[in-house]
Short mmCIF file of N, CA, C and O in Angstrom, two decimals:
data_model
loop_
_atom_site.label_atom_id
_atom_site.label_comp_id
_atom_site.label_asym_id
_atom_site.label_seq_id
_atom_site.Cartn_x
_atom_site.Cartn_y
_atom_site.Cartn_z
N MET A 10 34.11 -87.49 37.64
CA MET A 10 33.45 -88.67 37.26
C MET A 10 31.79 -88.77 37.96
O MET A 10 31.50 -88.56 39.24
N ALA A 11 30.70 -88.78 37.18
CA ALA A 11 29.53 -88.45 37.45
C ALA A 11 29.06 -90.09 38.12
O ALA A 11 29.30 -90.91 37.74
N PRO A 12 28.32 -89.85 39.27
CA PRO A 12 27.86 -91.20 39.71
C PRO A 12 27.12 -91.86 38.95
O PRO A 12 26.28 -91.29 38.26
N ARG A 13 26.87 -93.39 38.98
CA ARG A 13 26.00 -94.03 38.11
C ARG A 13 24.77 -94.47 38.85
O ARG A 13 24.94 -95.12 40.19
N PHE A 14 23.55 -93.97 38.76
CA PHE A 14 22.46 -94.57 39.33
C PHE A 14 21.60 -95.41 38.52
O PHE A 14 21.53 -95.41 37.36
N ALA A 15 21.46 -96.59 39.23
CA ALA A 15 20.62 -97.68 38.31
C ALA A 15 19.21 -97.39 38.23
O ALA A 15 18.47 -97.94 37.20
N HIS A 16 18.66 -96.55 38.98
CA HIS A 16 17.23 -96.33 39.36
C HIS A 16 16.93 -94.84 39.04
O HIS A 16 17.83 -94.08 39.14
N ARG A 17 15.59 -94.70 38.48
CA ARG A 17 15.16 -93.04 38.26
C ARG A 17 15.00 -92.74 39.58
O ARG A 17 15.03 -93.28 40.58
N ASN A 18 15.00 -91.22 39.83
CA ASN A 18 15.05 -90.52 41.00
C ASN A 18 13.45 -90.46 41.50
O ASN A 18 12.72 -89.75 41.13
N LEU A 19 13.05 -91.57 42.49
CA LEU A 19 11.91 -91.59 42.94
C LEU A 19 11.38 -90.41 43.65
O LEU A 19 10.04 -89.89 43.38
N PRO A 20 12.00 -89.94 44.58
CA PRO A 20 11.49 -88.56 45.41
C PRO A 20 11.00 -87.64 44.31
O PRO A 20 10.16 -86.99 44.52
N ARG A 21 12.01 -87.29 43.26
CA ARG A 21 11.86 -86.22 42.44
C ARG A 21 10.34 -86.58 41.62
O ARG A 21 9.56 -85.84 41.41
N LEU A 22 10.25 -87.90 41.06
CA LEU A 22 9.18 -88.20 40.47
C LEU A 22 7.93 -88.05 41.24
O LEU A 22 6.84 -87.35 40.61
N LEU A 23 7.92 -88.54 42.65
CA LEU A 23 6.81 -88.34 43.49
C LEU A 23 6.42 -87.03 43.58
O LEU A 23 5.10 -86.36 43.67
N LEU A 24 7.48 -85.85 43.51
CA LEU A 24 7.21 -84.46 43.76
C LEU A 24 6.58 -84.13 42.43
O LEU A 24 5.64 -83.09 42.45
N GLN A 25 7.08 -84.34 41.21
CA GLN A 25 6.70 -84.08 39.99
C GLN A 25 5.16 -84.42 40.00
O GLN A 25 4.20 -83.63 39.39
N ALA A 26 4.97 -85.59 40.33
CA ALA A 26 3.47 -85.97 40.32
C ALA A 26 2.40 -85.32 41.05
O ALA A 26 1.56 -84.60 40.72
N ARG A 27 2.97 -84.95 42.26
CA ARG A 27 2.27 -84.19 43.18
C ARG A 27 1.91 -83.00 42.58
O ARG A 27 0.78 -82.34 42.62
N GLU A 28 2.95 -82.20 42.09
CA GLU A 28 2.69 -80.74 41.57
C GLU A 28 1.97 -80.92 40.14
O GLU A 28 1.08 -79.93 40.03
N ALA A 29 2.08 -81.97 39.33
CA ALA A 29 1.15 -82.09 38.30
C ALA A 29 -0.39 -82.20 38.85
O ALA A 29 -1.43 -81.57 38.16
N VAL A 30 -0.51 -82.99 39.96
CA VAL A 30 -1.80 -83.25 40.33
C VAL A 30 -2.58 -81.73 40.96
O VAL A 30 -3.84 -81.24 40.48
N MET A 31 -1.59 -81.04 41.76
CA MET A 31 -1.84 -79.96 42.35
C MET A 31 -2.05 -78.84 41.54
O MET A 31 -2.84 -77.99 41.66
N ALA A 32 -1.38 -78.83 40.18
CA ALA A 32 -1.67 -77.63 39.21
C ALA A 32 -3.26 -77.46 38.69
O ALA A 32 -3.71 -76.46 38.42
N HIS A 33 -3.88 -78.77 38.87
CA HIS A 33 -5.24 -78.79 38.84
C HIS A 33 -6.29 -78.34 39.80
O HIS A 33 -7.26 -77.51 39.65
N THR A 34 -6.05 -78.39 41.12
CA THR A 34 -6.60 -78.04 42.21
C THR A 34 -6.13 -76.52 42.75
O THR A 34 -7.20 -75.97 43.22
N ARG A 35 -5.00 -76.17 42.52
CA ARG A 35 -4.61 -74.86 42.93
C ARG A 35 -5.45 -73.71 42.59
O ARG A 35 -5.68 -72.81 43.31
N PRO A 36 -5.60 -73.74 41.30
CA PRO A 36 -6.62 -72.49 40.92
C PRO A 36 -7.85 -72.31 41.92
O PRO A 36 -8.13 -71.29 42.12
N SER A 37 -8.49 -73.46 42.08
CA SER A 37 -9.65 -73.41 42.85
C SER A 37 -9.46 -73.12 44.39
O SER A 37 -10.41 -72.34 44.74
N LEU A 38 -8.42 -73.58 44.80
CA LEU A 38 -7.99 -73.10 46.03
C LEU A 38 -7.75 -71.73 46.21
O LEU A 38 -8.14 -70.82 47.15
N ARG A 39 -6.98 -71.34 45.12
CA ARG A 39 -6.76 -69.62 45.16
C ARG A 39 -7.98 -68.83 45.25
O ARG A 39 -8.03 -67.96 45.71
N GLU A 40 -9.06 -69.28 44.18
CA GLU A 40 -10.22 -68.54 44.18
C GLU A 40 -10.74 -68.38 45.45
O GLU A 40 -11.65 -67.55 45.59
N HIS A 41 -10.62 -69.33 46.52
CA HIS A 41 -11.13 -69.45 47.78
C HIS A 41 -10.16 -68.84 48.80
O HIS A 41 -10.46 -68.75 49.83
N GLY A 42 -9.09 -68.16 48.27
CA GLY A 42 -8.05 -67.77 49.42
C GLY A 42 -7.36 -68.62 50.17
O GLY A 42 -6.89 -68.39 51.39
N LEU A 43 -7.37 -70.12 49.43
CA LEU A 43 -6.78 -70.95 50.58
C LEU A 43 -5.30 -71.30 49.76
O LEU A 43 -5.15 -71.33 48.78
N SER A 44 -4.56 -71.79 50.75
CA SER A 44 -2.97 -72.32 50.35
C SER A 44 -3.28 -73.71 50.40
O SER A 44 -4.24 -74.26 51.01
N ASP A 45 -2.31 -74.39 49.89
CA ASP A 45 -2.17 -75.77 50.04
C ASP A 45 -2.43 -76.46 51.45
O ASP A 45 -3.05 -77.30 51.41
N GLN A 46 -1.46 -75.72 52.06
CA GLN A 46 -1.55 -76.13 53.67
C GLN A 46 -3.00 -76.07 54.43
O GLN A 46 -3.41 -76.86 55.03
N GLN A 47 -3.58 -74.96 53.94
CA GLN A 47 -4.90 -74.66 54.55
C GLN A 47 -5.93 -75.81 54.07
O GLN A 47 -6.87 -76.13 54.73
N TRP A 48 -5.87 -76.03 52.74
CA TRP A 48 -6.81 -77.02 52.38
C TRP A 48 -6.62 -78.49 52.68
O TRP A 48 -7.45 -79.22 53.26
N ARG A 49 -5.18 -78.90 52.92
CA ARG A 49 -4.82 -80.22 53.66
C ARG A 49 -5.40 -80.15 54.88
O ARG A 49 -6.09 -81.18 55.26
N VAL A 50 -5.33 -79.07 55.71
CA VAL A 50 -6.12 -79.14 56.90
C VAL A 50 -7.71 -79.17 56.75
O VAL A 50 -8.20 -80.00 57.65
N LEU A 51 -8.33 -78.47 56.17
CA LEU A 51 -9.64 -78.39 56.07
C LEU A 51 -10.14 -79.82 55.60
O LEU A 51 -11.04 -80.55 56.11
N ARG A 52 -9.34 -80.79 54.47
CA ARG A 52 -9.75 -81.88 54.19
C ARG A 52 -9.81 -82.95 55.41
O ARG A 52 -10.44 -83.73 55.39
N VAL A 53 -8.61 -82.72 56.28
CA VAL A 53 -8.63 -83.68 57.44
C VAL A 53 -9.67 -83.50 58.28
O VAL A 53 -10.22 -84.38 58.78
N LEU A 54 -9.90 -82.16 58.40
CA LEU A 54 -11.24 -81.90 59.32
C LEU A 54 -12.50 -82.30 58.71
O LEU A 54 -13.70 -82.76 59.36
N GLY A 55 -12.74 -82.15 57.36
CA GLY A 55 -13.82 -82.55 56.67
C GLY A 55 -14.11 -84.10 56.61
O GLY A 55 -15.23 -84.58 56.66
N GLU A 56 -13.11 -84.59 56.90
CA GLU A 56 -12.91 -86.19 56.84
C GLU A 56 -13.17 -86.67 58.28
O GLU A 56 -13.99 -87.91 58.29
N HIS A 57 -12.74 -86.09 59.26
CA HIS A 57 -12.41 -86.68 60.56
C HIS A 57 -13.35 -85.79 61.44
O HIS A 57 -13.32 -86.23 62.62
N GLY A 58 -13.73 -84.52 61.25
CA GLY A 58 -14.57 -83.78 62.43
C GLY A 58 -13.52 -83.24 63.04
O GLY A 58 -12.60 -82.87 62.76
N THR A 59 -13.71 -83.09 64.52
CA THR A 59 -12.75 -82.40 65.50
C THR A 59 -11.73 -83.41 65.81
O THR A 59 -11.78 -84.39 66.10
N VAL A 60 -10.49 -82.76 65.41
CA VAL A 60 -9.27 -83.69 65.40
C VAL A 60 -8.09 -82.83 66.51
O VAL A 60 -8.06 -81.57 66.61
N GLU A 61 -7.52 -83.63 67.29
CA GLU A 61 -6.22 -83.23 68.00
C GLU A 61 -5.23 -82.51 67.02
O GLU A 61 -5.03 -83.15 66.01
N THR A 62 -4.47 -81.36 67.38
CA THR A 62 -3.41 -80.79 66.47
C THR A 62 -2.64 -81.81 66.03
O THR A 62 -2.02 -81.55 64.88
N GLY A 63 -2.00 -82.81 67.05
CA GLY A 63 -0.90 -83.66 66.49
C GLY A 63 -1.48 -84.38 65.48
O GLY A 63 -0.60 -84.90 64.32
N ARG A 64 -2.64 -84.90 65.42
CA ARG A 64 -3.09 -85.41 64.34
C ARG A 64 -3.18 -84.97 63.09
O ARG A 64 -2.99 -84.99 62.18
N VAL A 65 -3.78 -83.71 63.10
CA VAL A 65 -3.70 -82.72 61.99
C VAL A 65 -2.33 -82.55 61.15
O VAL A 65 -2.14 -82.78 59.93
N ALA A 66 -1.38 -82.20 62.28
CA ALA A 66 0.24 -82.15 61.83
C ALA A 66 0.37 -83.51 60.80
O ALA A 66 0.93 -83.38 59.88
N ARG A 67 0.05 -84.45 61.46
CA ARG A 67 0.59 -85.93 60.62
C ARG A 67 -0.17 -86.03 59.42
O ARG A 67 0.17 -86.48 58.65
N GLU A 68 -1.38 -85.99 59.60
CA GLU A 68 -2.54 -86.26 58.50
C GLU A 68 -2.24 -85.23 57.14
O GLU A 68 -2.65 -85.42 56.06
N ALA A 69 -2.09 -84.08 57.73
CA ALA A 69 -1.73 -83.01 56.80
C ALA A 69 -0.30 -82.67 56.28
O ALA A 69 -0.12 -81.80 55.60
N PHE A 70 0.49 -83.54 56.82
CA PHE A 70 2.11 -83.41 56.67
C PHE A 70 2.65 -81.93 56.67
O PHE A 70 3.18 -81.47 55.92
N ILE A 71 2.21 -81.33 57.98
CA ILE A 71 2.74 -79.96 58.24
C ILE A 71 3.72 -80.12 59.47
O ILE A 71 2.88 -80.58 60.53
N LEU A 72 4.92 -79.53 59.58
CA LEU A 72 5.32 -79.59 60.98
C LEU A 72 4.62 -78.36 61.78
O LEU A 72 4.12 -77.59 61.45
N GLY A 73 5.06 -79.03 63.08
CA GLY A 73 4.35 -78.25 64.14
C GLY A 73 4.47 -76.89 64.00
O GLY A 73 3.41 -76.05 64.25
N PRO A 74 5.45 -76.14 64.13
CA PRO A 74 5.87 -74.87 64.09
C PRO A 74 4.92 -74.23 62.74
O PRO A 74 4.37 -73.12 62.92
N SER A 75 4.99 -74.84 61.78
CA SER A 75 4.26 -74.46 60.65
C SER A 75 2.61 -74.43 60.87
O SER A 75 2.03 -73.49 60.27
N LEU A 76 2.24 -75.53 61.36
CA LEU A 76 0.91 -75.54 61.52
C LEU A 76 0.55 -74.59 62.41
O LEU A 76 -0.89 -73.93 62.38
N THR A 77 1.19 -74.13 63.66
CA THR A 77 0.69 -73.19 64.23
C THR A 77 0.22 -71.94 63.63
O THR A 77 -0.66 -71.05 63.77
N GLY A 78 0.94 -71.64 62.68
CA GLY A 78 0.83 -70.49 61.97
C GLY A 78 -0.28 -70.51 61.28
O GLY A 78 -1.35 -69.73 61.01
N VAL A 79 -0.53 -71.80 60.53
CA VAL A 79 -1.56 -72.11 59.38
C VAL A 79 -2.83 -71.90 60.11
O VAL A 79 -3.79 -71.35 59.74
N LEU A 80 -2.77 -72.63 61.21
CA LEU A 80 -4.00 -72.71 62.22
C LEU A 80 -4.15 -71.21 62.64
O LEU A 80 -5.76 -70.96 62.64
N ALA A 81 -3.33 -70.43 63.07
CA ALA A 81 -3.76 -69.01 63.52
C ALA A 81 -4.39 -68.14 62.41
O ALA A 81 -5.37 -67.42 62.84
N ARG A 82 -4.16 -68.42 61.26
CA ARG A 82 -4.44 -67.62 59.98
C ARG A 82 -5.90 -68.13 59.69
O ARG A 82 -6.64 -67.23 59.24
N MET A 83 -5.91 -69.53 59.55
CA MET A 83 -7.34 -70.06 59.75
C MET A 83 -8.44 -69.76 60.52
O MET A 83 -9.78 -69.33 60.31
N GLU A 84 -8.06 -69.80 61.82
CA GLU A 84 -8.83 -69.05 62.95
C GLU A 84 -9.19 -67.70 62.74
O GLU A 84 -10.32 -67.40 62.65
N ARG A 85 -8.30 -66.95 62.44
CA ARG A 85 -8.40 -65.36 62.17
C ARG A 85 -9.58 -65.08 60.81
O ARG A 85 -10.23 -64.21 60.94
N ASP A 86 -9.33 -66.06 60.09
CA ASP A 86 -10.43 -66.22 58.74
C ASP A 86 -11.65 -66.79 58.87
O ASP A 86 -12.58 -66.90 57.96
N GLY A 87 -11.84 -67.24 60.09
CA GLY A 87 -12.97 -67.97 60.44
C GLY A 87 -13.48 -69.23 59.84
O GLY A 87 -14.56 -69.77 59.73
N LEU A 88 -12.33 -70.08 59.65
CA LEU A 88 -12.51 -71.45 58.95
C LEU A 88 -12.37 -72.63 60.00
O LEU A 88 -12.98 -73.56 59.69
N ILE A 89 -11.54 -72.35 60.89
CA ILE A 89 -11.60 -73.15 62.15
C ILE A 89 -11.86 -72.51 63.54
O ILE A 89 -11.70 -71.36 63.59
N THR A 90 -11.87 -73.56 64.40
CA THR A 90 -11.85 -73.06 65.70
C THR A 90 -11.03 -73.88 66.65
O THR A 90 -10.81 -75.03 66.20
N ARG A 91 -10.14 -73.51 67.42
CA ARG A 91 -9.44 -74.18 68.35
C ARG A 91 -9.80 -74.14 69.79
O ARG A 91 -10.32 -73.10 70.17
N GLU A 92 -9.61 -75.22 70.32
CA GLU A 92 -10.19 -74.98 71.98
C GLU A 92 -9.49 -76.26 72.67
O GLU A 92 -8.97 -77.31 72.10
N ARG A 93 -9.11 -76.39 73.88
CA ARG A 93 -8.79 -77.25 74.75
C ARG A 93 -9.36 -78.56 74.81
O ARG A 93 -10.80 -78.40 74.61
N ASP A 94 -8.80 -79.76 74.54
CA ASP A 94 -9.74 -81.08 74.58
C ASP A 94 -10.30 -81.26 75.96
O ASP A 94 -9.63 -81.19 76.94
N PRO A 95 -11.45 -81.34 76.03
CA PRO A 95 -12.14 -81.33 77.18
C PRO A 95 -11.82 -82.63 78.07
O PRO A 95 -11.77 -82.72 79.34
N LEU A 96 -11.20 -83.78 77.45
CA LEU A 96 -10.83 -84.99 77.99
C LEU A 96 -9.32 -84.82 78.41
O LEU A 96 -8.72 -85.43 79.30
N ASP A 97 -8.51 -83.89 77.74
CA ASP A 97 -7.20 -83.81 78.46
C ASP A 97 -6.80 -82.14 77.95
O ASP A 97 -6.48 -81.97 76.86
N GLN A 98 -6.83 -81.22 79.21
CA GLN A 98 -6.63 -80.00 78.81
C GLN A 98 -5.11 -79.73 78.42
O GLN A 98 -4.91 -78.43 78.17
N ARG A 99 -4.18 -80.59 78.42
CA ARG A 99 -2.80 -80.52 77.82
C ARG A 99 -3.02 -80.09 75.98
O ARG A 99 -2.11 -79.85 75.55
N ARG A 100 -4.08 -81.09 75.77
CA ARG A 100 -3.98 -80.77 74.20
C ARG A 100 -5.15 -79.96 73.66
O ARG A 100 -6.03 -79.62 74.22
N THR A 101 -4.71 -79.48 72.29
CA THR A 101 -5.87 -78.79 71.59
C THR A 101 -6.56 -79.45 70.63
O THR A 101 -6.05 -80.11 69.77
N VAL A 102 -7.91 -79.15 70.39
CA VAL A 102 -8.58 -79.69 69.46
C VAL A 102 -9.03 -78.79 68.28
O VAL A 102 -9.05 -77.77 68.61
N VAL A 103 -8.87 -79.21 67.09
CA VAL A 103 -9.52 -78.30 65.91
C VAL A 103 -10.57 -78.76 65.20
O VAL A 103 -10.59 -80.22 65.09
N ALA A 104 -11.54 -77.73 64.76
CA ALA A 104 -12.65 -78.07 64.32
C ALA A 104 -13.18 -77.20 63.00
O ALA A 104 -12.71 -76.08 63.33
N ALA A 105 -13.49 -77.66 62.20
CA ALA A 105 -13.66 -76.72 61.01
C ALA A 105 -15.28 -75.91 61.45
O ALA A 105 -15.99 -76.47 61.81
N THR A 106 -15.45 -74.68 61.00
CA THR A 106 -16.40 -73.89 61.27
C THR A 106 -17.44 -74.24 59.98
O THR A 106 -17.13 -74.84 59.03
N PRO A 107 -18.46 -73.76 60.11
CA PRO A 107 -19.65 -74.02 58.97
C PRO A 107 -18.86 -73.24 57.86
O PRO A 107 -19.12 -73.98 56.62
N ARG A 108 -18.13 -72.09 57.81
CA ARG A 108 -17.69 -71.52 56.60
C ARG A 108 -16.81 -72.60 56.14
O ARG A 108 -16.39 -72.83 54.95
N GLY A 109 -15.82 -73.21 56.92
CA GLY A 109 -14.78 -74.07 56.68
C GLY A 109 -15.36 -75.45 56.08
O GLY A 109 -14.90 -75.79 55.12
N LEU A 110 -16.47 -75.79 56.55
CA LEU A 110 -16.94 -77.02 55.93
C LEU A 110 -17.84 -76.74 54.67
O LEU A 110 -17.83 -77.40 53.71
N GLU A 111 -17.96 -75.32 54.48
CA GLU A 111 -18.88 -75.07 53.17
C GLU A 111 -17.64 -74.98 52.01
O GLU A 111 -17.86 -75.37 51.10
N LEU A 112 -16.56 -74.57 52.71
CA LEU A 112 -15.49 -74.39 51.48
C LEU A 112 -15.07 -76.22 51.25
O LEU A 112 -14.85 -76.28 49.97
N VAL A 113 -15.06 -77.02 52.15
CA VAL A 113 -14.74 -78.32 51.98
C VAL A 113 -15.63 -78.96 50.89
O VAL A 113 -15.24 -79.61 50.14
N GLU A 114 -17.06 -78.50 51.30
CA GLU A 114 -18.15 -79.15 50.37
C GLU A 114 -18.05 -78.60 48.79
O GLU A 114 -17.88 -79.48 47.82
N SER A 115 -17.65 -77.41 48.76
CA SER A 115 -17.61 -76.61 47.49
C SER A 115 -16.42 -77.25 46.84
O SER A 115 -16.24 -77.41 45.50
N LEU A 116 -15.05 -77.34 47.44
CA LEU A 116 -13.88 -77.73 46.66
C LEU A 116 -13.81 -79.28 46.51
O LEU A 116 -13.22 -79.57 45.43
N SER A 117 -14.79 -80.03 47.30
CA SER A 117 -14.48 -81.49 47.04
C SER A 117 -15.22 -81.79 45.65
O SER A 117 -14.78 -82.71 45.17
N SER A 118 -16.16 -80.97 45.36
CA SER A 118 -16.69 -81.28 43.95
C SER A 118 -15.68 -81.19 42.90
O SER A 118 -15.43 -82.04 41.92
N ALA A 119 -14.89 -80.13 43.08
CA ALA A 119 -13.92 -79.90 42.09
C ALA A 119 -12.68 -80.98 42.04
O ALA A 119 -12.32 -81.66 40.95
N VAL A 120 -12.35 -81.33 43.46
CA VAL A 120 -11.29 -82.50 43.41
C VAL A 120 -11.76 -83.77 43.01
O VAL A 120 -10.98 -84.57 42.30
N GLU A 121 -13.05 -84.04 43.28
CA GLU A 121 -13.47 -85.44 42.72
C GLU A 121 -13.80 -85.33 41.32
O GLU A 121 -13.55 -86.38 41.03
N ALA A 122 -14.15 -84.13 40.73
CA ALA A 122 -14.16 -84.11 39.23
C ALA A 122 -13.00 -84.57 38.75
O ALA A 122 -12.33 -85.25 37.73
N HIS A 123 -11.93 -83.99 39.22
CA HIS A 123 -10.38 -84.31 38.77
C HIS A 123 -9.87 -85.42 38.95
O HIS A 123 -9.44 -86.31 37.83
N TYR A 124 -10.42 -86.43 40.19
CA TYR A 124 -9.94 -87.78 40.07
C TYR A 124 -10.85 -88.35 39.29
O TYR A 124 -10.44 -89.60 38.72
N ALA A 125 -12.07 -88.22 39.17
CA ALA A 125 -13.01 -88.90 37.97
C ALA A 125 -12.18 -88.79 36.58
O ALA A 125 -12.22 -89.83 35.90
N TRP A 126 -11.76 -87.82 36.34
CA TRP A 126 -10.96 -87.42 34.95
C TRP A 126 -9.77 -88.33 34.87
O TRP A 126 -9.55 -88.83 33.85
N MET A 127 -9.19 -88.46 36.07
CA MET A 127 -7.93 -89.42 36.11
C MET A 127 -8.23 -90.74 36.10
O MET A 127 -7.39 -91.39 35.26
N GLU A 128 -9.39 -91.09 36.68
CA GLU A 128 -9.58 -92.37 36.65
C GLU A 128 -10.16 -92.89 35.18
O GLU A 128 -9.76 -94.05 34.79
N LYS A 129 -10.76 -91.94 34.45
CA LYS A 129 -11.28 -92.12 33.00
C LYS A 129 -9.90 -92.07 32.24
O LYS A 129 -9.98 -92.90 31.43
N SER A 130 -9.23 -91.27 32.61
CA SER A 130 -7.81 -91.31 31.58
C SER A 130 -6.88 -92.39 31.79
O SER A 130 -6.34 -93.00 31.00
N LEU A 131 -6.64 -92.89 33.14
CA LEU A 131 -5.59 -93.63 33.23
C LEU A 131 -6.53 -95.18 33.34
O LEU A 131 -5.71 -96.26 33.37
N GLY A 132 -7.58 -95.09 33.64
CA GLY A 132 -8.35 -96.66 33.80
C GLY A 132 -8.56 -96.62 35.35
O GLY A 132 -7.67 -96.80 35.79
N LYS A 133 -9.78 -97.38 35.41
CA LYS A 133 -10.17 -97.59 36.99
C LYS A 133 -8.98 -98.55 37.47
O LYS A 133 -8.50 -98.29 38.79
N GLN A 134 -8.53 -99.47 36.78
CA GLN A 134 -7.45 -100.35 37.58
C GLN A 134 -6.35 -99.86 37.71
O GLN A 134 -5.58 -100.29 38.75
N ASN A 135 -5.80 -99.19 36.95
CA ASN A 135 -4.54 -98.39 36.83
C ASN A 135 -4.46 -97.54 38.14
O ASN A 135 -3.54 -97.36 38.74
N LEU A 136 -5.55 -96.71 38.14
CA LEU A 136 -5.49 -95.65 39.26
C LEU A 136 -5.63 -96.50 40.44
O LEU A 136 -4.86 -96.09 41.55
N ARG A 137 -6.37 -97.54 40.55
CA ARG A 137 -6.46 -98.32 41.84
C ARG A 137 -4.99 -98.91 42.11
O ARG A 137 -4.59 -98.95 43.30
N ALA A 138 -4.33 -99.59 41.17
CA ALA A 138 -3.02 -100.04 41.44
C ALA A 138 -2.20 -98.93 41.85
O ALA A 138 -1.06 -99.11 42.71
N LEU A 139 -2.31 -97.64 41.12
CA LEU A 139 -1.30 -96.25 41.60
C LEU A 139 -1.46 -96.47 43.43
O LEU A 139 -0.55 -96.20 43.82
N TYR A 140 -2.86 -96.27 43.56
CA TYR A 140 -3.27 -95.88 44.95
C TYR A 140 -2.29 -97.26 45.84
O TYR A 140 -1.83 -96.95 46.80
N GLU A 141 -2.57 -98.39 45.46
CA GLU A 141 -2.18 -99.73 46.24
C GLU A 141 -0.42 -99.52 46.28
O GLU A 141 -0.02 -99.71 47.46
N LEU A 142 0.20 -99.12 45.18
CA LEU A 142 1.46 -99.02 45.37
C LEU A 142 1.93 -98.12 46.01
O LEU A 142 3.02 -98.24 46.76
N LEU A 143 1.30 -96.81 46.00
CA LEU A 143 1.78 -95.85 46.80
C LEU A 143 1.61 -96.17 48.40
O LEU A 143 2.45 -96.07 49.27
N ASP A 144 0.48 -96.86 48.80
CA ASP A 144 0.16 -97.42 50.18
C ASP A 144 1.42 -98.42 50.24
O ASP A 144 1.80 -98.22 51.55
N GLN A 145 1.56 -99.26 49.65
CA GLN A 145 2.92 -100.29 49.85
C GLN A 145 4.19 -99.55 50.06
O GLN A 145 5.17 -99.80 51.03
N VAL A 146 4.44 -98.55 49.05
CA VAL A 146 5.79 -97.83 49.26
C VAL A 146 5.80 -97.07 50.92
O VAL A 146 6.73 -97.14 51.39
N ILE A 147 4.65 -96.34 51.09
CA ILE A 147 4.57 -95.66 52.44
C ILE A 147 4.82 -96.88 53.51
O ILE A 147 5.52 -96.55 54.51
N GLU A 148 4.23 -97.99 53.42
CA GLU A 148 4.37 -99.07 54.45
C GLU A 148 5.64 -99.53 54.58
O GLU A 148 6.27 -99.64 55.61
N LEU A 149 6.29 -99.85 53.46
CA LEU A 149 7.43 -100.10 53.26
C LEU A 149 8.44 -99.44 53.85
O LEU A 149 9.75 -99.72 54.80
N GLU A 150 8.47 -98.10 53.82
CA GLU A 150 9.66 -97.01 53.98
C GLU A 150 9.30 -96.51 55.53
O GLU A 150 10.00 -95.69 56.37
N LYS A 151 8.32 -97.18 56.13
CA LYS A 151 7.95 -96.70 57.53
C LYS A 151 9.03 -97.11 58.58
O LYS A 151 9.52 -98.14 58.28
N PRO A 152 9.65 -96.36 59.45
CA PRO A 152 10.63 -96.71 60.30
C PRO A 152 10.13 -97.87 61.13
O PRO A 152 9.10 -98.04 61.52
N ALA A 153 11.00 -98.79 61.54
CA ALA A 153 10.87 -100.01 62.33
C ALA A 153 10.39 -99.97 63.42
O ALA A 153 10.88 -98.90 64.02
#
C-alpha cells in the first residue's frame, strides 16, 4: 500500500526550481571554466570582500571538506588567495583576486539580466513575494 501524502514534495520542488534557474546561469559559468560551487564562492567574496573560510562554507552552502578542494583549485587558477587571519592565526581568510573579481563583474551582468527577465515574467510583486516566502521558510526551519 502506497503512503498517502497530503502535500507536494517541497524539497523536490525547491531542487527543481534551483535547477531551472541554474540552467540559465550554467552556460555562462562553463564559458569561464567555473563550477556552480566556484561561482557561489566568488559571489560570496564579491559581495563581502575578504571572508573567513567558515563563513564562505556557510554562505556558499559547501561542506568543509569539499570547500577545501574547491578553494585549492580556485587558488591554483588564480581566482582567490588564502592567508591566515591577521587577528586570529588559527583561522584562514579568503579573498578574490583581481581576476576573480573580474569574473564576478562579468558574470553578474548575465545573472542580473536573468533576474530582470524573471521579474518581468513573474511580476515584481510575485518575485518579491517569492523571496519573502523563501526567507520565511528558511527562518521557520532553523534549528531552535
